[in-house]
Coordinates of C-alpha atoms in Angstrom, one line a residue:
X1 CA 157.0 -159.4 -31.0
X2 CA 158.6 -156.0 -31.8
X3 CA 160.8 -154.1 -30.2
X4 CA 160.7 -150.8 -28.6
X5 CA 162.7 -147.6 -26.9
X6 CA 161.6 -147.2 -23.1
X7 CA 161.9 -144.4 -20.6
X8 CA 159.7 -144.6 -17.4
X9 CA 160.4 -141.4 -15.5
X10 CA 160.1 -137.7 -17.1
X11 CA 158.8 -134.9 -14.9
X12 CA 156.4 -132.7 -15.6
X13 CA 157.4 -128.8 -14.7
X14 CA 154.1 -127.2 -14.6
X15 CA 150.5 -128.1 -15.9
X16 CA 149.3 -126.2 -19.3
X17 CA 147.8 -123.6 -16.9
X18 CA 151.0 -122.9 -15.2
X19 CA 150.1 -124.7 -11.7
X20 CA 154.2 -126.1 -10.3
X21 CA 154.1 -129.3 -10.5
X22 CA 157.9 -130.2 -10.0
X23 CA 159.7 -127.2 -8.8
X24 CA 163.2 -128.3 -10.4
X25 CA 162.1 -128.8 -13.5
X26 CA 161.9 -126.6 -16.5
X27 CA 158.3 -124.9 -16.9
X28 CA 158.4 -126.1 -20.8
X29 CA 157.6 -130.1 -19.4
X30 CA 154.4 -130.1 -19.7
X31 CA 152.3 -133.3 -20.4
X32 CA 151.7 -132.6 -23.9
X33 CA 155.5 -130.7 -24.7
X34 CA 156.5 -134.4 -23.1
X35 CA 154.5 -136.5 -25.8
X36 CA 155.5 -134.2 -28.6
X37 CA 159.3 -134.6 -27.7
X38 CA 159.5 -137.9 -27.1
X39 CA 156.8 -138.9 -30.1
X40 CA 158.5 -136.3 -32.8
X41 CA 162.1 -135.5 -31.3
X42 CA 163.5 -138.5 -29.5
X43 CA 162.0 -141.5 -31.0
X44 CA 160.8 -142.9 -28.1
X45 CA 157.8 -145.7 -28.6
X46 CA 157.3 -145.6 -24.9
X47 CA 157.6 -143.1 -22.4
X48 CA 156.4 -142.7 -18.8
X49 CA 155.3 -139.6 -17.2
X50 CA 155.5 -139.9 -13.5
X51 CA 153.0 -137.1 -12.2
X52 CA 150.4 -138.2 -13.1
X53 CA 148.5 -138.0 -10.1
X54 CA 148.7 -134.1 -10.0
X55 CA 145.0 -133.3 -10.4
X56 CA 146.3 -130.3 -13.0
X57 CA 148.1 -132.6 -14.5
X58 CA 145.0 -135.0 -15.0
X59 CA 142.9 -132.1 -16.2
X60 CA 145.1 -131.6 -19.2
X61 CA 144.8 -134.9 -20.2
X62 CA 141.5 -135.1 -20.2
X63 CA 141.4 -132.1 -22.1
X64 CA 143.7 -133.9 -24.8
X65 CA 141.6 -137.2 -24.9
X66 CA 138.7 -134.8 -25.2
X67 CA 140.0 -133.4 -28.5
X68 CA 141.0 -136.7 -29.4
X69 CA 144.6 -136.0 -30.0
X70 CA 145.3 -138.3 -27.3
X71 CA 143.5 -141.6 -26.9
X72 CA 143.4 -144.3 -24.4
X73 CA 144.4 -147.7 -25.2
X74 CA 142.3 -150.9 -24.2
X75 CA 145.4 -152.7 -23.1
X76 CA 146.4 -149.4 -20.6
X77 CA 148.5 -146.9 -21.4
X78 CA 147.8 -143.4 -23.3
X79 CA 148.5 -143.1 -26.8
X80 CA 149.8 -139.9 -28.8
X81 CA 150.9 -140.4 -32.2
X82 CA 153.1 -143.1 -32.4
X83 CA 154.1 -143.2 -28.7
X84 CA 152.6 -145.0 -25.4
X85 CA 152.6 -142.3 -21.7
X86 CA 152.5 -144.9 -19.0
X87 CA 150.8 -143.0 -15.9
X88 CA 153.2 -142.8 -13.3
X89 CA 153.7 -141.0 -9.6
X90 CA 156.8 -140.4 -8.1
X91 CA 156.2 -141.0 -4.3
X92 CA 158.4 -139.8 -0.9
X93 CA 158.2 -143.0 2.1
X94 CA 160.1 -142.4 5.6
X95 CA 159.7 -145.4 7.5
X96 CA 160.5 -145.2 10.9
X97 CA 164.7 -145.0 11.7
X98 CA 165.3 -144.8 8.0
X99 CA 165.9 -141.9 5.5
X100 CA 163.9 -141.0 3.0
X101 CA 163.5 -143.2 0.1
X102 CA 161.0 -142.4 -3.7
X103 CA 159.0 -144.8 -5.2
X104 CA 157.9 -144.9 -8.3
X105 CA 153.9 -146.3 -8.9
X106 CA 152.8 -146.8 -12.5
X107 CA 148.7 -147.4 -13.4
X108 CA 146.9 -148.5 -16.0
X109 CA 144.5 -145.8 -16.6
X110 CA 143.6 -142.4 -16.1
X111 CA 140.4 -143.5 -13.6
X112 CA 142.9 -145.6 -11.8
X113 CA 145.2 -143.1 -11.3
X114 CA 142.6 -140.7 -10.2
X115 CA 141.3 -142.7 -7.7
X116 CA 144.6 -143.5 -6.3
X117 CA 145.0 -140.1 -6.4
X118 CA 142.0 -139.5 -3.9
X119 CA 143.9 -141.9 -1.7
X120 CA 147.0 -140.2 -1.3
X121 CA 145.0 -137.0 -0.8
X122 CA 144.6 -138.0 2.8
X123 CA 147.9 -139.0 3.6
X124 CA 149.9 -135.9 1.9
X125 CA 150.0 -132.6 2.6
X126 CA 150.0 -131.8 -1.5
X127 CA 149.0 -134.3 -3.9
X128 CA 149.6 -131.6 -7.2
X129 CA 153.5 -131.3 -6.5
X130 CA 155.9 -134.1 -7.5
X131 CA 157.5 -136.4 -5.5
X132 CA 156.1 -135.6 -2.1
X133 CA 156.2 -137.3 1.1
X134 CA 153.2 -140.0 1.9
X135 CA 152.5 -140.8 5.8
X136 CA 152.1 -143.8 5.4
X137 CA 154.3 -146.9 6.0
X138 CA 156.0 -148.1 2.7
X139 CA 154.6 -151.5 2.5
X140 CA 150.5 -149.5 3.0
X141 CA 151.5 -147.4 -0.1
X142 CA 153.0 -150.6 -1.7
X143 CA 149.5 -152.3 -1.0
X144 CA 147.6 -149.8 -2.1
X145 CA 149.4 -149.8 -5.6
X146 CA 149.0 -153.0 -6.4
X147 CA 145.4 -153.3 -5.2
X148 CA 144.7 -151.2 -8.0
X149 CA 146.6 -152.9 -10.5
X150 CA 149.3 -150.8 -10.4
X151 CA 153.3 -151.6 -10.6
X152 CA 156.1 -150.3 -7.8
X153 CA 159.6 -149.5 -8.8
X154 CA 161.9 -148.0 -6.8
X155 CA 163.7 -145.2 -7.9
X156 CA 167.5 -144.6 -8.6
X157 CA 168.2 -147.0 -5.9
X158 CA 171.9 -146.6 -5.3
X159 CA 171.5 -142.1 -5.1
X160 CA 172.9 -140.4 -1.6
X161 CA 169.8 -138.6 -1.9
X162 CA 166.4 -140.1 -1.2
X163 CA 167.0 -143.9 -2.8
X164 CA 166.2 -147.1 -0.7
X165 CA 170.0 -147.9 -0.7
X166 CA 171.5 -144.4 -1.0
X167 CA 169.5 -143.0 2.5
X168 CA 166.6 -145.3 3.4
X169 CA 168.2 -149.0 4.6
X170 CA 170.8 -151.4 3.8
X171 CA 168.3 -154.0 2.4
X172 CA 165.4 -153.4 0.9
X173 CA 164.0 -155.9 2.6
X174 CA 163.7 -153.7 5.4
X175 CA 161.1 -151.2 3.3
X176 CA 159.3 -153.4 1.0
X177 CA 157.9 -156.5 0.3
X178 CA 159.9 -157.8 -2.1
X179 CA 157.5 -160.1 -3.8
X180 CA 155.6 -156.8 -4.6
X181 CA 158.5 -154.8 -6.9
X182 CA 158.1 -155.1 -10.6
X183 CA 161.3 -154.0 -11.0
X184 CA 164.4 -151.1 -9.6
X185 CA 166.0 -148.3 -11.3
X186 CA 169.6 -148.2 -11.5
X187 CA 169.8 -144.5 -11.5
X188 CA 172.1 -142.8 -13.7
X189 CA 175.5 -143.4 -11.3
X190 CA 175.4 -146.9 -11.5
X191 CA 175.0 -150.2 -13.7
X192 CA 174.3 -153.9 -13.9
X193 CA 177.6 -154.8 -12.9
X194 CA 177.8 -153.0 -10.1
X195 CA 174.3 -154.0 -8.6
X196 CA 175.5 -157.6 -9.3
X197 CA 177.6 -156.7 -6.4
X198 CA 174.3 -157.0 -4.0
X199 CA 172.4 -160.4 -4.0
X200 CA 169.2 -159.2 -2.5
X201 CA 168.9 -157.4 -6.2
X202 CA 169.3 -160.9 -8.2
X203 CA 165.7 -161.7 -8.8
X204 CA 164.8 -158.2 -10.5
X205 CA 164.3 -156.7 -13.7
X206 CA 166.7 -153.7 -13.9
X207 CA 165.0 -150.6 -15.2
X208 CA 167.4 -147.6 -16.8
X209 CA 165.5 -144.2 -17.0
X210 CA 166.4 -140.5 -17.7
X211 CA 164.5 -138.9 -14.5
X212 CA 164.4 -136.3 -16.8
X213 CA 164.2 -132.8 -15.5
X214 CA 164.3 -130.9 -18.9
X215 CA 162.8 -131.5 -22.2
X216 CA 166.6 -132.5 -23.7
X217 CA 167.1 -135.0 -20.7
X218 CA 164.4 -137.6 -22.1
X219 CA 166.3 -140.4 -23.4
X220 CA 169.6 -140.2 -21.7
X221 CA 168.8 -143.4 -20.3
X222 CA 166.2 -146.1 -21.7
X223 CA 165.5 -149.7 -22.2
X224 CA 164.8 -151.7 -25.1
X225 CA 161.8 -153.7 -24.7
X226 CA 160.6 -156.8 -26.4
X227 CA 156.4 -156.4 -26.7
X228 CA 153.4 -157.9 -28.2
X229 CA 152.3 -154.2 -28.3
X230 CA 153.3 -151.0 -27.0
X231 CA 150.5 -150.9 -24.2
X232 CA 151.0 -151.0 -19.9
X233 CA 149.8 -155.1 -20.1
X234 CA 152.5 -155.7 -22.5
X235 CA 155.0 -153.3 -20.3
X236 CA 153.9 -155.6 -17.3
X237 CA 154.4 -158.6 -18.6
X238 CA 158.2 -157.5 -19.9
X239 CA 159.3 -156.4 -16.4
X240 CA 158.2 -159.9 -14.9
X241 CA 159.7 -161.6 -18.5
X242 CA 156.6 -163.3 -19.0
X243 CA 155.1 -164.7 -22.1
X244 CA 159.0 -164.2 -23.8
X245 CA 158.4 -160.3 -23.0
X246 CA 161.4 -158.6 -21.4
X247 CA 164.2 -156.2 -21.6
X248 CA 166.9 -157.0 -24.8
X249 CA 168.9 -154.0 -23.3
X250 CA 170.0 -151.3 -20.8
X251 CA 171.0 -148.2 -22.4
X252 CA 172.5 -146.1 -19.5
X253 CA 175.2 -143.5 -19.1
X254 CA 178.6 -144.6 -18.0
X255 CA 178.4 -144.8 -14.1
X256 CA 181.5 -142.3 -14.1
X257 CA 179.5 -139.9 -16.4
X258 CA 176.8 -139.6 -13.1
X259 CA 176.5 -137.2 -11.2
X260 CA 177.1 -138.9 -8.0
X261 CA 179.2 -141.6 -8.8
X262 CA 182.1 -141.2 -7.2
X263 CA 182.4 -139.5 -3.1
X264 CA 183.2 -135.6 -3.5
X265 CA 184.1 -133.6 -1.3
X266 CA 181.7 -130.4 -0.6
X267 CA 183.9 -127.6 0.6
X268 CA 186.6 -128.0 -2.0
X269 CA 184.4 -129.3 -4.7
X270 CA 187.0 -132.2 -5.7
X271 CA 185.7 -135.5 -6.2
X272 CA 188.2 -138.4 -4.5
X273 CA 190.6 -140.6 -6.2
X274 CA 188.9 -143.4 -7.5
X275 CA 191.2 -146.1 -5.0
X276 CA 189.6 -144.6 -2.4
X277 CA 186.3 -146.6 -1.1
X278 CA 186.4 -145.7 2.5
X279 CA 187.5 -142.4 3.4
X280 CA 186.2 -140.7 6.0
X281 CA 187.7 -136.8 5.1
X282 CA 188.9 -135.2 2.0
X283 CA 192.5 -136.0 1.0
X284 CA 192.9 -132.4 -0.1
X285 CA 191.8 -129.9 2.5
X286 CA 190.6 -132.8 5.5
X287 CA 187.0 -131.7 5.4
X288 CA 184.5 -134.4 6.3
X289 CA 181.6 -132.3 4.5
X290 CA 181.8 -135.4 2.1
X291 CA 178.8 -136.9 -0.1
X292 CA 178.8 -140.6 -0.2
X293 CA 179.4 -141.8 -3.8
X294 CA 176.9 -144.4 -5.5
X295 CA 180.3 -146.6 -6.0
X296 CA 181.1 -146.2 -2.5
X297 CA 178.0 -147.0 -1.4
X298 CA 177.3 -149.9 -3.1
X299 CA 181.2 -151.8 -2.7
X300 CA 180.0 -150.5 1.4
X301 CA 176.4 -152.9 0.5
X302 CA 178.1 -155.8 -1.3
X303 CA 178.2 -159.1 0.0
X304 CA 180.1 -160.6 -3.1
X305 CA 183.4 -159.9 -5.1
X306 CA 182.1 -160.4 -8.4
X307 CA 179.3 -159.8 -9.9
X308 CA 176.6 -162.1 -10.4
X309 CA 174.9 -161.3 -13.5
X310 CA 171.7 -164.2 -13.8
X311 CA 170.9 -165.5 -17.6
X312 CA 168.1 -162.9 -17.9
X313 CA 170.2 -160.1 -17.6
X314 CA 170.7 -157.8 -20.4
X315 CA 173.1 -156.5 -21.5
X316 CA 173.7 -152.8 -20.3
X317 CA 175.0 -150.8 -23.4
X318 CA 176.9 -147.4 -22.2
X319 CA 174.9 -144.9 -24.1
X320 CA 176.4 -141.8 -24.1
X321 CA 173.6 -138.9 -24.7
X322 CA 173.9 -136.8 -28.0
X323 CA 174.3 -133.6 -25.8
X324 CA 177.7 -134.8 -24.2
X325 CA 178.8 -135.4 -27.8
X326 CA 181.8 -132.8 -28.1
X327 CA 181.5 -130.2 -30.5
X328 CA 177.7 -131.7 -31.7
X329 CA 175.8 -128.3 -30.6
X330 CA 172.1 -127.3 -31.0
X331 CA 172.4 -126.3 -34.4
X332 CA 173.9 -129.9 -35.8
X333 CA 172.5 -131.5 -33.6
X334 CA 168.9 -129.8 -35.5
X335 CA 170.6 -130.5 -38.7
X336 CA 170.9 -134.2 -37.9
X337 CA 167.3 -134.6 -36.6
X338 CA 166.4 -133.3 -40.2
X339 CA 168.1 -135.3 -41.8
X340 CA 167.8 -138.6 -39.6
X341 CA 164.2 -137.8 -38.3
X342 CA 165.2 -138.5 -34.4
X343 CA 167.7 -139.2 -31.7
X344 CA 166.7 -143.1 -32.1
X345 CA 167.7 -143.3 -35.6
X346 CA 170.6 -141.2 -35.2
X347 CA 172.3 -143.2 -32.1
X348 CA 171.1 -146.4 -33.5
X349 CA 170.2 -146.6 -36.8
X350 CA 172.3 -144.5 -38.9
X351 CA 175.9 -146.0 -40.6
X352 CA 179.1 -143.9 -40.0
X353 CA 179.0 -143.0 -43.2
X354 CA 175.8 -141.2 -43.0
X355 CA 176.8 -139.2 -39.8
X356 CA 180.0 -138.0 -41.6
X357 CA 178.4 -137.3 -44.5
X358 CA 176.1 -134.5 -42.8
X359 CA 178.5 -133.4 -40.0
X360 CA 181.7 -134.0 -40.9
X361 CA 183.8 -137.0 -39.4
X362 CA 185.0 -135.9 -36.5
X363 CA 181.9 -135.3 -34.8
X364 CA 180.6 -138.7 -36.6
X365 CA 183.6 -140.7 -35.1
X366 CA 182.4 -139.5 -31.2
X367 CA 178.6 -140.8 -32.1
X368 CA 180.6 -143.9 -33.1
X369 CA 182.6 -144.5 -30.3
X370 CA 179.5 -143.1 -27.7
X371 CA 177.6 -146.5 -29.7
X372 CA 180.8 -148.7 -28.7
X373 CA 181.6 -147.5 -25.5
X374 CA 185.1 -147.0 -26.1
X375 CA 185.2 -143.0 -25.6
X376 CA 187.6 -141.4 -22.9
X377 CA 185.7 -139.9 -20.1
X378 CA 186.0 -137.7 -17.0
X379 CA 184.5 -138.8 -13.6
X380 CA 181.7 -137.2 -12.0
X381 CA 180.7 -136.6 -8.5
X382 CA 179.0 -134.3 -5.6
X383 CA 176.1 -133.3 -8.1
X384 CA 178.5 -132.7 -10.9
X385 CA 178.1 -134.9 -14.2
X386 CA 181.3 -136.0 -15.5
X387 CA 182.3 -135.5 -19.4
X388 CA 183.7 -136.3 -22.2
X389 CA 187.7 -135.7 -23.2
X390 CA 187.6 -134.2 -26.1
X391 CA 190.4 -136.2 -27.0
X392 CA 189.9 -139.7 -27.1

């Protein structure tokens, strides 16, 4: 058994040919920028691209297994360099009297995901965007996935925007089976602790991704895996913790870094005092143009005080990202990447003393902190990430 640095959802921006694929993301993620990235940049053994079932997007990996740059592996999974892409689809349900909710579906090949691909052509208007609604009923979708061999995880569950808890339902129940989820995504607004809060959530593996929407975003958030290999059986396996597979640890943003972690107030832009759980209008200027905080929402879901946090549970390490480092711009951060080789080895492998050495200690005393969680931080909220002090 080894162990190995996870992220399951990065968004591809347009296909090499220029085709949109996800209209908020930056035109430079494209399948193979995400491979290089994540294989040369981040350090990241395993990554998962979640539109996969674009038909542009398929035709440029073809293209890459063609040339043999890329290369299929016999346990599932596509394999470039030394990193794993997982084939994933990011998927839009609206059951009746509930909001909208995505889904994440993984596969374990490219003929899979093609032909489930062909499926969804006839129950969405267009299958080459990302993350588009499907008319069909969540649990047909969820069928469908699995009857293929495929894995569902929903996505940044606790988000006011399109997330089973965040807009869909108040138990996910409701939506899906629940003997049919492989595992949920915390999203970047909330953690373990929090969802402890919700018993409906005990039985599941928690997943911590970037959703990354930009080429610098891969990585924010990610998992530590225990594996036989670095292949989609393997990946299976660890999300049910079978055969001693499983998750050693969460690395996710502090909740208050998110974007939506605390209610904010949208006509004065000011996020609410953090005593506040149930307000109804802004304390500042009595709008109630408010956006419901993942917090918020989730102390509104609880039905316990404490939470419950099962044996199996890992532990969730606040990771602060290298880009909210203070004074760590582009050009140090190129000049540790030289020196260190990638962001893996520089947020987890490298000694103080090395970090100080190339950029001096200040700097080197925020990476140090960001690995203990002890640095000083400003809330986020309403879409706006929160920050570091620069004094902490």
């Amino acid at each position: 058994m080894n162990a190995y640095y996870v992220d399951l959802h990065i968004h591809i921006g347009r296909s090499e040919k220029g085709q949109a694929i996800k209209i908020s993301a930056s035109n430079d993620l494209t399948f193979f920028n995400i491979a290089q990235e994540a294989a040369v940049r981040k350090g990241m053994d395993i990554i998962g691209i979640i539109d996969c079932h674009s038909p542009s997007v398929q035709d440029d990996i073809m293209t890459y297994l063609d040339r043999g740059e890329m290369e299929e592996l016999e346990g599932g999974g596509i394999r470039y360099q030394d990193t794993t892409i997982m084939l994933g689809s990011e998927i839009e349900v609206r059951d009746p009297g509930m909001g909208p909710a995505h889904l994440l579906a993984y596969m374990p090949n490219l003929k899979v995901m093609q032909g489930f691909t062909q499926w969804m052509k006839g129950h969405m208007k267009n299958v080459e965007l990302s993350s588009q609604r499907i008319y069909v009923p969540a649990r047909v979708l969820q069928e469908e996935v699995l009857g293929r061999g495929g894995i569902l995880i929903p996505a940044h569950i606790f988000t006011p925007h399109k997330s089973v808890y965040g807009s869909a339902t108040s138990k996910m129940k409701y939506l899906l089976d629940l003997n049919g989820i492989s595992a949920v995504e915390l999203g970047l607004s909330s953690d373990s602790d929090m969802a402890g809060l919700i018993s409906e959530l005990d039985p599941f593996t928690f997943v911590t991704n970037s959703d990354a929407h930009s080429l610098g975003k891969i990585g924010r958030e990610y998992n530590e895996m225990k594996l036989a290999a670095p292949t989609y059986e393997e990946l299976v396996k660890a999300l049910h913790r079978q055969e001693e597979r499983g998750i050693i640890a969460n690395y996710g943003l502090n909740p208050r870094l998110g974007k939506y972690h605390r209610t904010y107030c949208s006509l004065c832009e000011s996020v609410l005092d953090e005593s506040e759980t149930t307000v109804q209008r802004c304390a500042d200027c009595g709008s109630n143009k408010i956006i419901r905080g993942v917090m918020d929402r989730i102390l509104n879901l609880a039905d316990r005080e404490k939470a419950f946090l099962p044996s199996y549970r890992p532990p969730y390490q606040y990771q602060v990202p290298l880009e909210f480092i203070p004074g760590l711009g582009p050009k140090k951060l190129e000049q540790l990447l030289r020196r260190f080789g990638t962001e893996m080895n520089v947020l987890h492998r490298t000694t103080p003393e090395e970090l100080a050495s190339e950029i001096g200690e200040e700097i080197a005393s925020y990476i140090v902190k960001a690995r203990e969680g002890t640095l000083q931080l400003e809330v986020g909220g309403g879409g706006k990430y929160g920050k570091v002090k620069n004094r902490s």
